[in-house]
Tab-separated table of C-alpha atoms in Angstrom:
chain	number	residue	atom	x	y	z
O	14	MET	CA	4.051	-61.134	-15.752
O	15	THR	CA	2.591	-59.173	-12.707
O	16	ILE	CA	3.085	-55.834	-11.191
O	17	LEU	CA	3.989	-56.583	-7.068
O	18	ARG	CA	3.803	-52.775	-6.141
O	19	MET	CA	4.327	-49.571	-6.922
O	20	ASP	CA	7.888	-48.626	-5.425
O	21	ASN	CA	8.606	-44.888	-5.567
O	22	VAL	CA	8.249	-41.661	-7.244
O	23	GLY	CA	11.340	-39.733	-8.348
O	24	ILE	CA	11.126	-36.223	-8.032
O	25	VAL	CA	14.202	-34.436	-9.751
O	26	VAL	CA	14.716	-31.062	-7.647
O	27	GLU	CA	17.365	-28.530	-7.580
O	28	ASP	CA	17.212	-28.006	-3.872
O	29	LEU	CA	17.618	-31.120	-2.417
O	30	ALA	CA	17.373	-29.769	1.681
O	31	ALA	CA	14.160	-27.758	1.072
O	32	ALA	CA	11.960	-30.363	-1.260
O	33	LYS	CA	12.911	-33.006	1.835
O	34	ALA	CA	12.014	-30.284	4.636
O	35	PHE	CA	9.105	-29.988	3.055
O	36	PHE	CA	7.997	-34.100	2.657
O	37	VAL	CA	9.091	-34.472	6.201
O	38	GLU	CA	6.917	-31.478	7.089
O	39	LEU	CA	4.039	-33.179	5.742
O	40	GLY	CA	4.823	-35.965	7.946
O	41	LEU	CA	7.493	-38.725	5.750
O	42	GLU	CA	10.320	-39.848	7.147
O	43	VAL	CA	13.452	-39.828	5.668
O	44	LEU	CA	14.957	-43.525	5.433
O	45	GLY	CA	18.691	-42.476	3.222
O	46	GLU	CA	20.474	-40.666	1.233
O	47	GLN	CA	23.113	-41.509	-0.248
O	48	THR	CA	24.951	-39.931	-4.332
O	49	VAL	CA	25.221	-42.512	-7.122
O	50	GLU	CA	27.367	-42.901	-10.062
O	51	GLY	CA	29.349	-44.790	-12.274
O	52	GLU	CA	28.455	-46.449	-15.731
O	53	TRP	CA	25.829	-48.758	-13.702
O	54	VAL	CA	23.779	-45.408	-13.417
O	55	ASP	CA	24.654	-43.635	-16.732
O	56	ARG	CA	23.266	-47.455	-18.893
O	57	VAL	CA	20.407	-47.444	-15.909
O	58	VAL	CA	18.854	-43.674	-17.041
O	59	GLY	CA	20.041	-43.538	-20.242
O	60	LEU	CA	22.484	-40.525	-19.865
O	61	GLU	CA	26.187	-39.838	-19.244
O	62	GLY	CA	28.618	-38.590	-16.411
O	63	VAL	CA	25.665	-39.084	-13.874
O	64	ARG	CA	26.297	-38.026	-10.442
O	65	CYS	CA	23.335	-37.747	-8.562
O	66	ASP	CA	22.637	-37.280	-4.625
O	67	ILE	CA	19.146	-39.364	-3.581
O	68	ALA	CA	16.900	-39.043	-0.509
O	69	MET	CA	14.630	-41.691	-0.138
O	70	LEU	CA	11.150	-40.904	2.078
O	71	ALA	CA	8.195	-43.120	3.247
O	72	THR	CA	4.983	-42.511	4.440
O	73	PRO	CA	4.500	-43.164	8.060
O	74	ASP	CA	3.013	-46.303	6.965
O	75	GLY	CA	6.184	-47.491	5.207
O	76	HIS	CA	4.074	-47.897	2.184
O	77	GLY	CA	4.328	-45.031	-0.574
O	78	ARG	CA	7.961	-44.018	-1.234
O	79	ILE	CA	9.316	-40.929	-2.637
O	80	GLU	CA	13.033	-40.698	-4.223
O	81	LEU	CA	14.218	-37.001	-4.130
O	82	MET	CA	17.096	-36.559	-6.600
O	83	ARG	CA	19.403	-33.626	-7.085
O	84	PHE	CA	21.652	-34.379	-11.006
O	85	HIS	CA	25.135	-32.551	-10.374
O	86	ALA	CA	26.140	-33.901	-13.950
O	87	PRO	CA	24.576	-33.637	-16.200
O	88	THR	CA	23.016	-30.816	-15.144
O	89	ALA	CA	19.273	-31.232	-14.573
O	90	ARG	CA	16.736	-29.688	-18.004
O	91	GLU	CA	14.247	-27.109	-16.973
O	92	GLY	CA	10.911	-27.197	-16.153
O	93	ASP	CA	7.885	-25.105	-15.445
O	94	PRO	CA	7.197	-24.795	-11.697
O	95	HIS	CA	3.833	-23.359	-12.414
O	96	ALA	CA	2.256	-25.912	-14.686
O	97	PRO	CA	-1.211	-26.350	-13.744
O	98	ALA	CA	-3.394	-29.258	-12.973
O	99	ASN	CA	-4.215	-30.003	-16.610
O	100	THR	CA	-0.745	-30.150	-18.309
O	101	LEU	CA	0.683	-32.877	-19.782
O	102	GLY	CA	2.291	-36.128	-17.669
O	103	ILE	CA	2.357	-36.735	-14.207
O	104	ARG	CA	1.020	-34.037	-12.690
O	105	ARG	CA	0.689	-34.511	-8.725
O	106	ILE	CA	0.721	-36.848	-6.175
O	107	ALA	CA	-2.174	-37.580	-3.919
O	108	PHE	CA	-1.750	-38.529	0.177
O	109	ALA	CA	-4.777	-38.959	2.587
O	110	VAL	CA	-4.164	-37.081	5.712
O	111	ASP	CA	-5.770	-36.638	8.859
O	112	ASP	CA	-6.253	-32.966	9.568
O	113	ILE	CA	-6.503	-31.263	6.071
O	114	ASP	CA	-6.464	-27.686	7.911
O	115	ALA	CA	-3.896	-28.347	10.077
O	116	THR	CA	-1.529	-29.729	7.048
O	117	VAL	CA	-2.596	-26.477	4.777
O	118	ALA	CA	-2.098	-24.116	7.657
O	119	GLY	CA	1.581	-25.988	8.771
O	120	LEU	CA	2.298	-26.130	4.861
O	121	LYS	CA	1.288	-22.410	4.032
O	122	ALA	CA	3.463	-21.272	7.530
O	123	ARG	CA	6.598	-22.527	5.568
O	124	GLY	CA	5.939	-21.332	2.003
O	125	THR	CA	3.668	-23.710	0.518
O	126	GLU	CA	0.956	-22.050	-1.821
O	127	LEU	CA	-2.964	-23.713	-1.997
O	128	ILE	CA	-3.516	-23.663	-5.253
O	129	GLY	CA	-7.709	-23.369	-5.174
O	130	GLY	CA	-9.947	-23.445	-1.752
O	131	VAL	CA	-10.003	-26.958	0.510
O	132	GLU	CA	-13.623	-28.333	-0.626
O	133	ARG	CA	-15.694	-30.870	0.071
O	134	TYR	CA	-16.764	-33.734	-1.917
O	135	GLU	CA	-19.512	-35.271	-1.638
O	136	ASP	CA	-19.915	-36.992	1.884
O	137	SER	CA	-16.503	-38.479	1.732
O	138	TYR	CA	-13.800	-35.907	1.896
O	139	ARG	CA	-12.600	-32.434	1.664
O	140	LEU	CA	-10.128	-32.002	-0.582
O	141	CYS	CA	-7.168	-29.712	-2.101
O	142	TYR	CA	-4.561	-29.150	-4.099
O	143	VAL	CA	-1.174	-27.884	-3.096
O	144	ARG	CA	2.066	-26.441	-4.654
O	145	GLY	CA	5.253	-26.881	-2.997
O	146	PRO	CA	8.855	-26.017	-3.573
O	147	GLU	CA	10.084	-26.331	-7.249
O	148	GLY	CA	6.045	-26.230	-8.390
O	149	ILE	CA	6.111	-29.533	-6.925
O	150	MET	CA	2.317	-30.242	-6.590
O	151	LEU	CA	0.168	-32.407	-4.403
O	152	MET	CA	-3.440	-33.370	-3.582
O	153	LEU	CA	-4.187	-33.425	0.008
O	154	ALA	CA	-7.094	-35.473	0.830
O	155	GLU	CA	-9.277	-35.474	4.540
O	156	GLN	CA	-11.779	-38.730	4.847
O	157	LEU	CA	-15.327	-37.971	6.405
O	158	GLY	CA	-17.153	-39.894	8.182
Protein backbone atom coordinates (compact mmCIF):
# COMPACT_ATOMS: atom_id res chain seq x y z
CA MET A 1 0.00 0.00 0.00
CA THR A 2 1.41 3.37 -1.03
CA ILE A 3 -0.14 6.82 -1.13
CA LEU A 4 0.04 8.17 -4.67
CA ARG A 5 -0.51 11.88 -3.90
CA MET A 6 -2.45 14.25 -1.70
CA ASP A 7 -5.60 14.92 -3.71
CA ASN A 8 -7.15 17.91 -1.91
CA VAL A 9 -7.87 19.64 1.37
CA GLY A 10 -11.55 20.02 2.25
CA ILE A 11 -12.81 23.13 4.00
CA VAL A 12 -16.42 23.48 5.22
CA VAL A 13 -17.69 27.05 4.92
CA GLU A 14 -20.94 28.94 5.41
CA ASP A 15 -20.31 31.54 2.67
CA LEU A 16 -19.08 29.61 -0.35
CA ALA A 17 -18.83 32.71 -2.56
CA ALA A 18 -16.63 34.61 -0.07
CA ALA A 19 -14.32 31.63 0.50
CA LYS A 20 -14.03 31.02 -3.24
CA ALA A 21 -13.21 34.71 -3.86
CA PHE A 22 -10.52 34.57 -1.15
CA PHE A 23 -8.72 31.66 -2.81
CA VAL A 24 -9.16 33.08 -6.33
CA GLU A 25 -7.52 36.30 -5.08
CA LEU A 26 -4.55 34.17 -4.02
CA GLY A 27 -4.28 32.82 -7.56
CA LEU A 28 -6.16 29.52 -7.37
CA GLU A 29 -8.35 28.58 -10.32
CA VAL A 30 -11.91 27.30 -10.00
CA LEU A 31 -11.99 23.88 -11.67
CA GLY A 32 -15.69 23.26 -11.18
CA GLU A 33 -18.70 23.53 -8.94
CA GLN A 34 -21.57 21.18 -8.26
CA THR A 35 -24.12 20.04 -5.72
CA VAL A 36 -23.83 16.54 -4.31
CA GLU A 37 -26.56 14.62 -2.52
CA GLY A 38 -28.02 11.16 -2.26
CA GLU A 39 -27.40 7.91 -0.47
CA TRP A 40 -23.88 7.47 -1.87
CA VAL A 41 -22.76 10.77 -0.29
CA ASP A 42 -24.47 9.88 2.98
CA ARG A 43 -22.56 6.59 3.06
CA VAL A 44 -19.20 8.18 2.20
CA VAL A 45 -19.31 10.93 4.82
CA GLY A 46 -21.31 9.06 7.46
CA LEU A 47 -24.18 11.56 7.66
CA GLU A 48 -27.84 11.33 6.65
CA GLY A 49 -29.65 13.58 4.20
CA VAL A 50 -26.54 15.31 2.83
CA ARG A 51 -26.99 18.15 0.36
CA CYS A 52 -23.74 20.02 -0.23
CA ASP A 53 -22.49 22.59 -2.74
CA ILE A 54 -18.82 22.15 -3.57
CA ALA A 55 -16.24 24.19 -5.44
CA MET A 56 -12.92 22.62 -6.44
CA LEU A 57 -9.97 24.98 -6.85
CA ALA A 58 -6.41 24.29 -8.00
CA THR A 59 -3.07 26.00 -7.49
CA PRO A 60 -1.44 27.47 -10.62
CA ASP A 61 0.93 24.50 -10.92
CA GLY A 62 -2.07 22.14 -10.98
CA HIS A 63 -0.80 19.96 -8.12
CA GLY A 64 -2.57 21.41 -5.07
CA ARG A 65 -6.35 21.44 -4.72
CA ILE A 66 -8.85 22.78 -2.22
CA GLU A 67 -12.44 21.57 -2.03
CA LEU A 68 -14.75 24.16 -0.50
CA MET A 69 -17.98 22.68 0.87
CA ARG A 70 -21.22 24.43 1.86
CA PHE A 71 -23.58 22.00 3.64
CA HIS A 72 -27.28 22.80 3.26
CA ALA A 73 -28.14 19.58 5.08
CA PRO A 74 -27.39 18.50 7.64
CA THR A 75 -26.54 21.87 9.13
CA ALA A 76 -22.79 22.39 9.64
CA ARG A 77 -21.49 22.40 13.21
CA GLU A 78 -20.07 25.67 14.49
CA GLY A 79 -16.30 25.98 14.82
CA ASP A 80 -14.12 28.69 16.34
CA PRO A 81 -13.12 31.12 13.56
CA HIS A 82 -10.62 32.77 15.92
CA ALA A 83 -8.82 29.60 17.02
CA PRO A 84 -5.11 30.29 17.55
CA ALA A 85 -2.36 28.51 15.64
CA ASN A 86 -1.74 26.06 18.50
CA THR A 87 -5.31 24.67 18.61
CA LEU A 88 -5.47 20.90 18.12
CA GLY A 89 -6.50 19.66 14.67
CA ILE A 90 -5.79 20.84 11.17
CA ARG A 91 -5.02 24.49 11.63
CA ARG A 92 -3.62 26.01 8.46
CA ILE A 93 -2.66 25.50 4.82
CA ALA A 94 0.70 26.77 3.52
CA PHE A 95 1.19 28.37 0.11
CA ALA A 96 4.41 29.41 -1.61
CA VAL A 97 4.06 32.91 -3.07
CA ASP A 98 6.33 34.93 -5.34
CA ASP A 99 5.89 38.29 -3.53
CA ILE A 100 4.69 38.06 0.06
CA ASP A 101 4.32 41.83 0.51
CA ALA A 102 2.10 42.21 -2.56
CA THR A 103 0.09 39.12 -1.61
CA VAL A 104 -0.50 40.34 1.95
CA ALA A 105 -1.39 43.86 0.74
CA GLY A 106 -3.91 42.47 -1.75
CA LEU A 107 -5.50 40.22 0.85
CA LYS A 108 -5.60 42.94 3.54
CA ALA A 109 -7.35 45.28 1.09
CA ARG A 110 -10.12 42.66 0.94
CA GLY A 111 -10.44 42.25 4.70
CA THR A 112 -7.96 39.46 5.42
CA GLU A 113 -6.22 39.74 8.80
CA LEU A 114 -2.45 39.48 9.13
CA ILE A 115 -2.15 37.40 12.32
CA GLY A 116 1.37 38.34 13.42
CA GLY A 117 3.90 39.91 11.11
CA VAL A 118 5.90 39.06 8.03
CA GLU A 119 9.12 37.56 9.36
CA ARG A 120 12.37 36.29 7.90
CA TYR A 121 13.51 32.73 8.57
CA GLU A 122 17.29 32.69 8.17
CA ASP A 123 18.27 33.33 4.55
CA SER A 124 15.60 30.95 3.27
CA TYR A 125 12.09 32.39 3.57
CA ARG A 126 9.88 35.30 4.50
CA LEU A 127 6.80 33.91 6.25
CA CYS A 128 3.49 35.01 7.73
CA TYR A 129 0.09 33.75 8.83
CA VAL A 130 -3.15 35.31 7.61
CA ARG A 131 -6.78 34.66 8.55
CA GLY A 132 -9.39 34.87 5.81
CA PRO A 133 -13.16 34.44 5.74
CA GLU A 134 -14.68 32.16 8.38
CA GLY A 135 -11.34 31.89 10.17
CA ILE A 136 -9.47 30.10 7.36
CA MET A 137 -5.81 30.32 8.36
CA LEU A 138 -3.01 30.27 5.80
CA MET A 139 0.76 30.43 6.02
CA LEU A 140 2.37 32.32 3.14
CA ALA A 141 6.03 31.68 2.30
CA GLU A 142 8.27 33.58 -0.10
CA GLN A 143 11.50 31.75 -0.83
CA LEU A 144 14.58 34.00 -0.76
CA GLY A 145 17.52 33.85 -3.08
